[in-house]
Coordinates of C-alpha atoms and ligand atoms in Angstrom, one line a residue:
X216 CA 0.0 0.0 0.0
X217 CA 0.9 3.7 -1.0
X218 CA -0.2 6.6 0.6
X219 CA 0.3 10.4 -0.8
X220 CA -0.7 13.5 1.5
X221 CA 0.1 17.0 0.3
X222 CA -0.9 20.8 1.6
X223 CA -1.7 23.3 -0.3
X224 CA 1.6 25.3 -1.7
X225 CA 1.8 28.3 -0.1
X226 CA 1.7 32.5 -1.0
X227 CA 4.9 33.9 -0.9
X228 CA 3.8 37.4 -0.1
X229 CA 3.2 36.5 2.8
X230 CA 4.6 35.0 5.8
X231 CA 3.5 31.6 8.0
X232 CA 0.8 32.1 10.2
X233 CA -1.1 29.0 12.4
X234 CA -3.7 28.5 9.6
X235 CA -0.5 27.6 7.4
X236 CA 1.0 25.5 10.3
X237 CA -2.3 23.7 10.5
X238 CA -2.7 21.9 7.2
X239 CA 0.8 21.3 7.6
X240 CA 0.7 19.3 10.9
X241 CA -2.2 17.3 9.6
X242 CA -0.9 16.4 6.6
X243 CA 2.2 15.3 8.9
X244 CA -0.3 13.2 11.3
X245 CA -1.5 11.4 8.5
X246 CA 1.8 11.0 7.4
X247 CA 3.3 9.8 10.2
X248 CA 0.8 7.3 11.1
X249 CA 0.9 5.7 7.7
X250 CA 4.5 5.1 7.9
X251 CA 3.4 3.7 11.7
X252 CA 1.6 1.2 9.4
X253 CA 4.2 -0.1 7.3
X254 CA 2.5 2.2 4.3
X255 CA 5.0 3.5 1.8
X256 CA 4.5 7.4 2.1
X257 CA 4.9 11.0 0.4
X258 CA 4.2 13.3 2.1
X259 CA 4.6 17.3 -0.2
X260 CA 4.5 20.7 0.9
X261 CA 5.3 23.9 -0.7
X262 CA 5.6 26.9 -1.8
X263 CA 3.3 28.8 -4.5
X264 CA 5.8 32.0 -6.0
X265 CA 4.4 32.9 -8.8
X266 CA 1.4 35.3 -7.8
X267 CA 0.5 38.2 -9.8
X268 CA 1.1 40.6 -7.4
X269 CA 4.6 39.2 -6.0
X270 CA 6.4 41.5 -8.6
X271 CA 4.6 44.6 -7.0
X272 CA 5.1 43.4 -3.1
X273 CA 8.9 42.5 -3.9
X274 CA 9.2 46.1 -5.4
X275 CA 7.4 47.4 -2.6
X276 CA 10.2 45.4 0.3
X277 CA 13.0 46.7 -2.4
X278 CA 14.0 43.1 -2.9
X279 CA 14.9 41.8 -6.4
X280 CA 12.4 38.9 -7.6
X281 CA 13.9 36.1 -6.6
X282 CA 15.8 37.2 -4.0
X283 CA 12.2 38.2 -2.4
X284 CA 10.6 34.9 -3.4
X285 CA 13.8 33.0 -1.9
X286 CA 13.4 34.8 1.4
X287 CA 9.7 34.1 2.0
X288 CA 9.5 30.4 0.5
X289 CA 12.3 29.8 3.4
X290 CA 10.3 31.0 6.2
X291 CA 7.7 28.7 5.3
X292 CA 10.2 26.1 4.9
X293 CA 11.2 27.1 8.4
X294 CA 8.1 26.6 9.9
X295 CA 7.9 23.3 8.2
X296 CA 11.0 22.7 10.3
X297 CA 9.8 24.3 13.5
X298 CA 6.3 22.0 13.4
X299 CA 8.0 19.5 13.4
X300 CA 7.1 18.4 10.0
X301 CA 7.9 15.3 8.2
X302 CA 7.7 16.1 4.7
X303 CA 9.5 14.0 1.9
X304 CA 10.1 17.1 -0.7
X305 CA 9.6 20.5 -0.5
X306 CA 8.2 22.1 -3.6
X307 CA 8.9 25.5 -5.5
X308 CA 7.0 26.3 -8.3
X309 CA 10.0 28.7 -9.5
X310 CA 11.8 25.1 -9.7
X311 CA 12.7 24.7 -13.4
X312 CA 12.0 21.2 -12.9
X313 CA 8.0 22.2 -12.0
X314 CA 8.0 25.1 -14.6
X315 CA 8.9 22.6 -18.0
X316 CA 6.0 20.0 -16.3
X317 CA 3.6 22.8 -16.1
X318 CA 4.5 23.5 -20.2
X319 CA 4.4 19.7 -20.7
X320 CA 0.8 19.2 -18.6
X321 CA -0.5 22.4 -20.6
X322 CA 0.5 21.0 -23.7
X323 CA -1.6 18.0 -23.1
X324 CA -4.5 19.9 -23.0
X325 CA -3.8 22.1 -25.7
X326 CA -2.7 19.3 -28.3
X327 CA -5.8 17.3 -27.0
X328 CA -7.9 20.1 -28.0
X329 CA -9.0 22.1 -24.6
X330 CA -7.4 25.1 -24.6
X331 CA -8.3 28.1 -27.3
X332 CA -7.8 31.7 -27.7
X333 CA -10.2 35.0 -26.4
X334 CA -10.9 37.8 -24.9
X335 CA -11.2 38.3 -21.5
X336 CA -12.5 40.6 -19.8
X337 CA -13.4 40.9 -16.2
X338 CA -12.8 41.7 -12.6
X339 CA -9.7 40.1 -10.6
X340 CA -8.3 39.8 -6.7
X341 CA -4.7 39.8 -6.7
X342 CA -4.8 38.0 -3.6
X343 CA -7.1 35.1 -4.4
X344 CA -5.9 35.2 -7.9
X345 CA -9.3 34.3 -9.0
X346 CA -11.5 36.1 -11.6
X347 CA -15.5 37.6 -10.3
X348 CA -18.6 38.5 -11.3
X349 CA -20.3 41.9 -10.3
X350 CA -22.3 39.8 -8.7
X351 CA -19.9 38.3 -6.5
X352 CA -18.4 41.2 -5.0
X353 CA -19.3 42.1 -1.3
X354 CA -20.0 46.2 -1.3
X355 CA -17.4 46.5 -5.2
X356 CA -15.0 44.3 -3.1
X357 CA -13.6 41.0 -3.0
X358 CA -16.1 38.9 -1.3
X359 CA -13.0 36.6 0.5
X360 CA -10.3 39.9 1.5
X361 CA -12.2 42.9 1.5
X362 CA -10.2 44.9 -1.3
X363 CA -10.6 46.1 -4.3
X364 CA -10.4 44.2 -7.4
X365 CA -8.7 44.8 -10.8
X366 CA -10.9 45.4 -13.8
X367 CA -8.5 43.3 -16.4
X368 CA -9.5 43.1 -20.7
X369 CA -6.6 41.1 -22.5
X370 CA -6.3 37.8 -24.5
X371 CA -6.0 34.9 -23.1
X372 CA -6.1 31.6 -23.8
X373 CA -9.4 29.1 -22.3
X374 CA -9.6 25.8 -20.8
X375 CA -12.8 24.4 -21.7
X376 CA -14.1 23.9 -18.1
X377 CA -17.6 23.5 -19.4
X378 CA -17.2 20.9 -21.2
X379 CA -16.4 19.0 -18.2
X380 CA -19.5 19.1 -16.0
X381 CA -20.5 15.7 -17.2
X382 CA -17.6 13.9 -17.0
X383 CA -17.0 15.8 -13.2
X384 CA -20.7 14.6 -12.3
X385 CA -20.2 11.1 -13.2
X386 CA -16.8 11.1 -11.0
X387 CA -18.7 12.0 -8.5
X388 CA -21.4 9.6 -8.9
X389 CA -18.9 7.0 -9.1
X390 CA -16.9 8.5 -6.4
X391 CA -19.0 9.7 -2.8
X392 CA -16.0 9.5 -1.0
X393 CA -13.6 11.6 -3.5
X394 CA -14.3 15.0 -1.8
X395 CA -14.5 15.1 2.2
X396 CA -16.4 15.6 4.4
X397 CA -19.5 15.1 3.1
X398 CA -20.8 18.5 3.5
X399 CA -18.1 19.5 1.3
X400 CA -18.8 17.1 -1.2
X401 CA -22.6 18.4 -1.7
X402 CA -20.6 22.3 -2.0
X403 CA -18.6 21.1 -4.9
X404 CA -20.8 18.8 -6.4
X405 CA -23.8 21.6 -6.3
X406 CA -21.5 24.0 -8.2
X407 CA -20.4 21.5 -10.6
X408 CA -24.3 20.8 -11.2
X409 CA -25.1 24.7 -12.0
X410 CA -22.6 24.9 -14.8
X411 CA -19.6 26.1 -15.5
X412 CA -17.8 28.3 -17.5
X413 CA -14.7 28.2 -19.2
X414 CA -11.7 29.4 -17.6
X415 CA -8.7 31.7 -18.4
X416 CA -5.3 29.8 -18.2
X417 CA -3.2 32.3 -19.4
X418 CA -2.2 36.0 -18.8
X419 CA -1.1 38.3 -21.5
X420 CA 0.2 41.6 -19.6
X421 CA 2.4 39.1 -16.8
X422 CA 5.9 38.2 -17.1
X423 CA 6.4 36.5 -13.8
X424 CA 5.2 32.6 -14.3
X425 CA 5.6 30.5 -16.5
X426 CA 5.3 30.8 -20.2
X427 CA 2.8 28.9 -22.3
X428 CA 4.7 27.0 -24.5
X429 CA 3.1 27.7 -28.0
X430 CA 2.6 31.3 -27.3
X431 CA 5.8 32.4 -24.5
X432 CA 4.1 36.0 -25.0
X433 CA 1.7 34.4 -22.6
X434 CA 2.3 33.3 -19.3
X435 CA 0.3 30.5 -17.3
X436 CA -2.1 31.7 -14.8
X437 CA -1.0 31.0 -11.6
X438 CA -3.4 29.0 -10.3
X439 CA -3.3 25.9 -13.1
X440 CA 0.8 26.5 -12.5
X441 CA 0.4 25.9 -8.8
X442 CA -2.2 23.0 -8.8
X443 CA 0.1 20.8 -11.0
X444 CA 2.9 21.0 -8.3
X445 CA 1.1 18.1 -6.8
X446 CA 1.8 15.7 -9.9
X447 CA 5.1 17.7 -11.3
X448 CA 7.0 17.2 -7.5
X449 CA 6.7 13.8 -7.6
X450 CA 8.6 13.7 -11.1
X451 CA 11.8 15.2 -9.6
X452 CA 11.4 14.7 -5.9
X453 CA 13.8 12.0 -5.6
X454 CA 17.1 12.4 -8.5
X455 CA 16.8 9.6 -11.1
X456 CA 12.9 8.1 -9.7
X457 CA 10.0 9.6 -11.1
X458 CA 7.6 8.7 -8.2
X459 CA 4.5 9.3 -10.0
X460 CA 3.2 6.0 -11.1
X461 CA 3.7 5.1 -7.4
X462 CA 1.9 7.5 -6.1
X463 CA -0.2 9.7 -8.5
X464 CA -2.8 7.1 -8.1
X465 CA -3.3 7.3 -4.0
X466 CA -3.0 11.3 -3.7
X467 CA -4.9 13.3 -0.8
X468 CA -5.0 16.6 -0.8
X469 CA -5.7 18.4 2.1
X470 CA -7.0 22.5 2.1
X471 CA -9.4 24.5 3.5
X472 CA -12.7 25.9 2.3
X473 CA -11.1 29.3 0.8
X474 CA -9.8 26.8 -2.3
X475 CA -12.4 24.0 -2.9
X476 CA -13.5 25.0 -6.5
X477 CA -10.0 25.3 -7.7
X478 CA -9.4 21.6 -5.7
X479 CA -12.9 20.1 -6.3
X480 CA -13.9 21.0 -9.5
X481 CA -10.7 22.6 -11.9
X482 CA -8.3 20.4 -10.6
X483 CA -10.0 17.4 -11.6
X484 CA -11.4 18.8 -14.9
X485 CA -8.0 19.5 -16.0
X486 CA -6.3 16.2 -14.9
X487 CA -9.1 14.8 -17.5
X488 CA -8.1 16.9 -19.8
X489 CA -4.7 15.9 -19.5
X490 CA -5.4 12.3 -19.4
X491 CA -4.0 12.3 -15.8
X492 CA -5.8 10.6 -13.1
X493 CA -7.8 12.5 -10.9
X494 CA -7.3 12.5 -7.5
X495 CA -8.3 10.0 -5.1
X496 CA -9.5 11.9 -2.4
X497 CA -9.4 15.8 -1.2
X498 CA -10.3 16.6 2.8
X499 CA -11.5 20.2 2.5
X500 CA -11.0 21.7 6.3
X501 CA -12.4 24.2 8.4
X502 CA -11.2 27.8 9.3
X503 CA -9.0 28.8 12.4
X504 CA -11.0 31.5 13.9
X505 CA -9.5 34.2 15.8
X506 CA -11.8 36.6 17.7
X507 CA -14.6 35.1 15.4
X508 CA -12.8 35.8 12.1
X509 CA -11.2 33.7 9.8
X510 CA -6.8 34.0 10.7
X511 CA -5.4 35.9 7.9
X512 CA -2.8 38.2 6.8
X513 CA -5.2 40.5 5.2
X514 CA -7.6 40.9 8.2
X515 CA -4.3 41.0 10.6
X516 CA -5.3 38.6 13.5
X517 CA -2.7 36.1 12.6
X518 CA -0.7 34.2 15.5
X519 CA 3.3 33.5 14.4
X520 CA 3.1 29.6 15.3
X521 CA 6.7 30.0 15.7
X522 CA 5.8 32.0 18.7
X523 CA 3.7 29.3 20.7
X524 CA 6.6 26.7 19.6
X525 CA 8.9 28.9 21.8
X526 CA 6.5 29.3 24.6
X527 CA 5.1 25.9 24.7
X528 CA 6.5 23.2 22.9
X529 CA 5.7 22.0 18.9
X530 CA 4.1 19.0 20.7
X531 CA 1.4 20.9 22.4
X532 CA 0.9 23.2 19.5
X533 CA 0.1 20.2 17.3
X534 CA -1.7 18.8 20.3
X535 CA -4.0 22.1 20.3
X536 CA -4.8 22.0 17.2
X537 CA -5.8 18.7 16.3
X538 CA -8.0 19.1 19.5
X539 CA -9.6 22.3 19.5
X540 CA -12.0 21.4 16.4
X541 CA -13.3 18.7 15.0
X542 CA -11.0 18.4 11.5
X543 CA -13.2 19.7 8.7
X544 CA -15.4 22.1 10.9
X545 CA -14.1 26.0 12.1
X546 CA -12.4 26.6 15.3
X547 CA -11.8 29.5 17.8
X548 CA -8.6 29.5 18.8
X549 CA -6.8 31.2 21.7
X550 CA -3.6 31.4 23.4
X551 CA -5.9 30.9 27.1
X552 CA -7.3 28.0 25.1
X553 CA -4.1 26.2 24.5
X554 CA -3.0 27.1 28.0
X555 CA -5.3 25.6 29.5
X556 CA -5.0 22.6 28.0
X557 CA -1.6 22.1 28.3
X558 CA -2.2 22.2 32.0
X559 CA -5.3 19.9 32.1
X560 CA -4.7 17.7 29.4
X561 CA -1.1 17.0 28.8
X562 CA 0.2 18.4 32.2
X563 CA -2.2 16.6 34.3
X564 CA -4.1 13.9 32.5
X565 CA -0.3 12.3 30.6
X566 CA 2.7 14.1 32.2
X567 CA 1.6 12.9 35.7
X568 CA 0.6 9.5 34.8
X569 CA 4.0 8.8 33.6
X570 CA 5.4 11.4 36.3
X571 CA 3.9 8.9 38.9
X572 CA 4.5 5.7 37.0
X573 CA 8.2 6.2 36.4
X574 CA 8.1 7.1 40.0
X575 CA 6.7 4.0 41.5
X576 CA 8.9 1.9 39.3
X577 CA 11.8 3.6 40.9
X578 CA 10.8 3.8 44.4
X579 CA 9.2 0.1 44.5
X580 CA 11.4 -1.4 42.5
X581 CA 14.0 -0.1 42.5
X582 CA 13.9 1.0 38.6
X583 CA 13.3 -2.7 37.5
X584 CA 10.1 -3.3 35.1
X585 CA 9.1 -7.0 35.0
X586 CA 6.7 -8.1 32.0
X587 CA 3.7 -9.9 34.6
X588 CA 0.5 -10.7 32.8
X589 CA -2.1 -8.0 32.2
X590 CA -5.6 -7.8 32.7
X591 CA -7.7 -8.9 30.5
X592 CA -9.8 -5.3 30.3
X593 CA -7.3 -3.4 29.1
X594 CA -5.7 -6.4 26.5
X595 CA -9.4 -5.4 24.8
X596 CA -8.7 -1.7 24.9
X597 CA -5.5 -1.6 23.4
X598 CA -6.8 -4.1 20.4
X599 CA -9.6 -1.1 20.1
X600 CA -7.1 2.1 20.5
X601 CA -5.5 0.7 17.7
X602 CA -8.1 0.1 15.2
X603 CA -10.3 2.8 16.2
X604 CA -7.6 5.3 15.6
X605 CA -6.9 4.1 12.7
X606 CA -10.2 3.5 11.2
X607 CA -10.4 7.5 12.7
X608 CA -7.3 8.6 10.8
X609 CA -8.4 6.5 7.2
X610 CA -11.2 8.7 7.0
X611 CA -9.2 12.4 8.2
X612 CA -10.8 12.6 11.8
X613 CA -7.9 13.3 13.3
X614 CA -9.8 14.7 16.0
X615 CA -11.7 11.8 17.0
X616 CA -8.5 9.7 16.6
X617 CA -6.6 11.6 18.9
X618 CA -9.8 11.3 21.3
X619 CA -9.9 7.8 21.2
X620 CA -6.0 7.7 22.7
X621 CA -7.0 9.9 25.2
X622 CA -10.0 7.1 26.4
X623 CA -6.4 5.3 27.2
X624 CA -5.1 8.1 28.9
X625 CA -7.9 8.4 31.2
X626 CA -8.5 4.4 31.7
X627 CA -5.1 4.0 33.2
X628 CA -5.6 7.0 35.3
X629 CA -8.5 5.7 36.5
X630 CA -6.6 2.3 36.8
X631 CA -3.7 3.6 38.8
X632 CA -6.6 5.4 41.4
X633 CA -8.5 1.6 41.7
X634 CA -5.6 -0.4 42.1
X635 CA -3.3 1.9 44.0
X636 CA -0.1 0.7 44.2
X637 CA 1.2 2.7 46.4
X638 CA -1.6 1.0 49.3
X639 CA -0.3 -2.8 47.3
X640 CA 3.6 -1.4 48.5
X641 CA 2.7 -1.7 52.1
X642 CA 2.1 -5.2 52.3
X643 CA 4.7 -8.1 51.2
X644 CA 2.1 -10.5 50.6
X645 CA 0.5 -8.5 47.5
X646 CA 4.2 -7.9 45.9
X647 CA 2.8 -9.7 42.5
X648 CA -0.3 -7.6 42.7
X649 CA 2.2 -4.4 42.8
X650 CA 4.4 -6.3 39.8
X651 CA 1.4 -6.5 37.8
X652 CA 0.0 -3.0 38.7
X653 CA 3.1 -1.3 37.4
X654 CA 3.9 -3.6 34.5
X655 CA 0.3 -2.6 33.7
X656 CA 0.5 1.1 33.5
X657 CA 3.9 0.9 32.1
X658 CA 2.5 -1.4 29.3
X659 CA -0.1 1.3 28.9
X660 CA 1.9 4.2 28.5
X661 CA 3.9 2.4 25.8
X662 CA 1.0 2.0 24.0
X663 CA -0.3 5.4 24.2
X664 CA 3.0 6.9 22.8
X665 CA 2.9 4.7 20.0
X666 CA -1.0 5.6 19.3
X667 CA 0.1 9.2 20.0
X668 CA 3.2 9.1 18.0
X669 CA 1.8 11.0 14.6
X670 CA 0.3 13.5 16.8
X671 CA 2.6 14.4 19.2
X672 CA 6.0 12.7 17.8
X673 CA 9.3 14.2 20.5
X674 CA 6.5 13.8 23.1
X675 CA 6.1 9.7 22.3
X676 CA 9.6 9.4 22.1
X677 CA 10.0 10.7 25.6
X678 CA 7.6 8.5 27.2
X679 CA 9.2 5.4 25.9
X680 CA 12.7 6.6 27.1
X681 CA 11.4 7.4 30.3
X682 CA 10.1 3.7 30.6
X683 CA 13.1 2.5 28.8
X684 CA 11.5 1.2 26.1
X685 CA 13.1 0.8 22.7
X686 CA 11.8 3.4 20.2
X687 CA 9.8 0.8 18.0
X688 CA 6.7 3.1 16.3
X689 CA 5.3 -0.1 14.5
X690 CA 1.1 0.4 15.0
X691 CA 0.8 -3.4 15.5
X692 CA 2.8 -3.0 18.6
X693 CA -0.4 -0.9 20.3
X694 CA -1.3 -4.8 21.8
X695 CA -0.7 -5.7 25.4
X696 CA 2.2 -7.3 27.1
X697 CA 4.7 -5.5 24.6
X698 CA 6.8 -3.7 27.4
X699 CA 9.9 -5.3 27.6
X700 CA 11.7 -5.8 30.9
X701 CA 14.1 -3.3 31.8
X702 CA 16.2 -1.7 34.2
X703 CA 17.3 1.9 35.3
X704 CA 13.9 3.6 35.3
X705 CA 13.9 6.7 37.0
X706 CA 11.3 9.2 38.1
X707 CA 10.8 10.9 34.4
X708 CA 11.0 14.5 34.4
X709 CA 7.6 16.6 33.9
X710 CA 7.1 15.7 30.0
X711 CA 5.0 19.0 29.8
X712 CA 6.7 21.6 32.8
X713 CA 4.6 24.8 34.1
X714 CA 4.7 27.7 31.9
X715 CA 3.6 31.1 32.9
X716 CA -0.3 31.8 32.3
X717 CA -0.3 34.2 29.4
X718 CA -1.1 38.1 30.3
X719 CA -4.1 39.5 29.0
X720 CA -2.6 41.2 26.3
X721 CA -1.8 37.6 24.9
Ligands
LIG896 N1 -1.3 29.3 -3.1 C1 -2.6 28.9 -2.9 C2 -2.8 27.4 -2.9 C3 -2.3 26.7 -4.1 S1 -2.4 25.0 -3.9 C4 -2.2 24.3 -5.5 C5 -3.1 29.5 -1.6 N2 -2.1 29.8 -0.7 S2 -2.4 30.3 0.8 O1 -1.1 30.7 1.3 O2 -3.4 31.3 0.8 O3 -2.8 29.1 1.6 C6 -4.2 28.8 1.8 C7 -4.2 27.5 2.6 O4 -3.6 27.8 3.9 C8 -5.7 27.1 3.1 O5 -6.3 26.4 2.1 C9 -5.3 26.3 4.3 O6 -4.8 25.1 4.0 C10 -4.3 27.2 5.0 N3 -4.9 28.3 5.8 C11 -4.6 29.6 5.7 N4 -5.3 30.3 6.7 C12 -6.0 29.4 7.3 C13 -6.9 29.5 8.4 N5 -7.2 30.7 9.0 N6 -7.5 28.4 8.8 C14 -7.3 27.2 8.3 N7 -6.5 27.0 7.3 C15 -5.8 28.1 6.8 O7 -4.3 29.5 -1.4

């Protein structure tokens, strides 16, 4: 089995924010756990630096071209790095590698017939890069930023995006599952339904893209450019492999809402076109709120993830996220929000389970773990941690994954209250109760850090250390009685230690 998760490739005129981070760290949960499985994985994130308006924001910072694009597609690479991301490739659609596919994808289309010349003429946002109607507009401006947008009359060449509603209604016939969730799979599938008109691929007064390779007076628009980085990466990714016949065919792409028609509905009408396969599935998310709004650049109520990092940790930043909203639904999210669950969650519910586990192992036993048998209870709840997260994670509820581990967590606390080993220590007659009580919560906790171990990866690596365990990720090991014997456990240090509450200015 193959498995192929990529984000959305990012704006360079602009800078990482938390709604960046977040597609990010869920593509790397999914990631992660797949390779957990024994799945052969790609996981591709990016960069998208060819926007119409980069020319005028690089001018505006002083910076030459690429010098500007080089500076911003690194601080995205950086947070990649500073989530904690495990990404096989990092894409950049100034790559020459991506820019002669694009020529070679548009080609396709064009030789198979698809693409012809007109006029266009029409209003466009720089910043969604996406053409509207009067109609569209929310008091003259752009109904998703709130600025003005360009009245533009050139020629361009057209994909033939209407003659696709057909074909993209019998995919989706075919295919329920090929847009997620559901909800989002009625949006798409409704617009589809109401038509659709052809689109323009190509801009005439641009220099900065791509040029269209029968006609390099014309550049590609920089959407189509952007969307094939999914299918071009994979080409050059690794020197001498093209890994597309590999893993073209199990591709997920994750986004948010603000891009479904260009993921939903272009995307796979010009994959078609191509004679590419379409995707196999695309998990359209929710919105990070801030203060009720949706996080963005534009609006100004961003949050620098690379800020929390600092403060708290990339674990409980990941952590935060996965469990603040349900994946695929909107979320408020607030520094007091995290905080608080750092404390409760991780500082109270894990960190002092293994706190007081490591501790008893020490003090009892002098630091020795001996595999005893375990009860037969939680046996059955490991076997259903480990295929209800997964079932959770095949269909992108990461949320509801990570809340099934978190039923663990809160069984062994509950476990360590009922059998109380430190009541068992006071009596020599009940040592192999206290052997098995501790063998038991050990065995646990080496099963939640492997369950836990896409979510929250330094954090599972810690716990096993502390226990002494070896740092085996395999997700068949989530079964009881896998804790090997070991020696040298000592009380762990707090896995999640206080931090200040934040001020009200945070
Ligand atoms: N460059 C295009 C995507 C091209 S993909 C072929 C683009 N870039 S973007 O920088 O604006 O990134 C948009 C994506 O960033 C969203 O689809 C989502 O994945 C993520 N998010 C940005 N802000 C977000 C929130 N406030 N909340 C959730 N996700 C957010 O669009």
């Amino acid at each position: 089995m193959s498995f192929y998760v990529t984000t959305p490739i990012y704006y360079v005129n602009s800078t990482p924010h938390i709604g960046h981070a977040y597609t990010t760290i869920a593509a790397d949960i999914l990631a992660r756990h797949r390779r957990q499985r024994g799945e052969e994985t790609f996981f591709l994130t990016g960069t998208d630096e060819h926007g119409s308006n980069i020319p005028r924001v690089a001018e505006e910072a002083g910076l030459d071209l690429q010098e500007f694009v080089d500076r911003n597609a690194a601080a995205f690479r950086e947070m990649t790095v500073r989530v904690n991301a495990s990404n096989d490739f990092f894409v950049r659609t100034t790559d020459d590698r991506h820019k002669a596919l694009v020529q070679e994808f548009l080609q396709r289309i064009f030789d198979r017939g698809d693409i012809f010349e007109s006029v266009y003429a029409g209003l466009y946002c720089t910043r969604c890069e996406s053409f509207y109607t009067e109609a569209e507009l929310v008091d003259g401006l752009c109904p998703q930023h709130g600025i003005p947008v360009e009245f533009v009359e050139e020629k361009n060449y057209f994909f033939r995006l209407s003659a696709y509603r057909e074909p993209l209604l019998r995919l989706y016939e075919e295919r329920p599952d090929i847009v997620l969730p559901s909800f989002r799979y009625n949006e798409a599938r409704s617009f589809i339904e109401r038509g659709l008109d052809d689109i323009s691929v190509s801009r005439a007064s641009q220099r900065w893209g791509v040029p269209v390779p029968w006609d390099p007076t014309q550049i590609v628009y920089v959407w189509v450019d952007a969307l094939i980085n999914y299918w071009s990466a994979l080409a050059f990714a690794r020197p001498g492999e093209d890994l597309r016949p590999r893993f073209w065919p199990e591709v997920r792409h994750l986004l948010a809402k603000d891009i479904l028609k260009f993921h939903c509905v272009i995307w796979p009408a010009l994959l078609l076109a191509a004679g590419v396969e379409v995707p196999k599935q695309l998990f359209v998310h929710g919105y990070l709120l801030l203060d009720e709004r949706k996080m963005s650049k534009s609006v100004g109520n961003v949050i620098d993830p690379i800020d929390l990092v600092e403060v708290y940790g990339v674990d409980p930043l990941r952590f935060y996220l996965v469990r603040v909203a349900t994946f695929g639904q909107d979320g408020s999210i607030s520094i007091d929000g995290l905080h608080e669950r750092y404390e409760r969650e991780l500082g109270n519910d894990l960190g002092n389970l293994l706190s007081r586990t490591t501790a008893m192992i020490a003090r009892y036993r002098e630091g020795s773990l001996r595999p005893t048998e375990v009860s037969g209870e939680l046996a059955a709840e490991l076997d259903r941690i480990r295929e209800g997260v997964a079932a959770r994670l095949d269909d992108f509820d990461l949320t509801g994954g990570l809340e099934v581990v978190w039923e663990l967590v809160r069984t062994l606390n509950r476990h360590v209250e009922q059998v109380a080993p430190w009541e068992l220590a006071k009596e020599d007659a009940r040592a192999d109760e206290l052997d098995r009580a501790l063998y038991e919560l050990a065995d646990g906790l080496r099963a939640v850090a492997v369950a836990l171990a896409g979510f929250v990866p330094d954090t599972a690596e810690r716990i096993l250390s502390a226990l002494a365990q070896p740092i085996d990720l395999e997700w068949d090991g989530i079964v009881a009685g896998r804790a090997l014997a070991a020696d040298g456990i000592g009380p762990a240090p707090p896995l999640f230690p206080r931090v200040d509450a934040p001020t009200a200015a945070a």
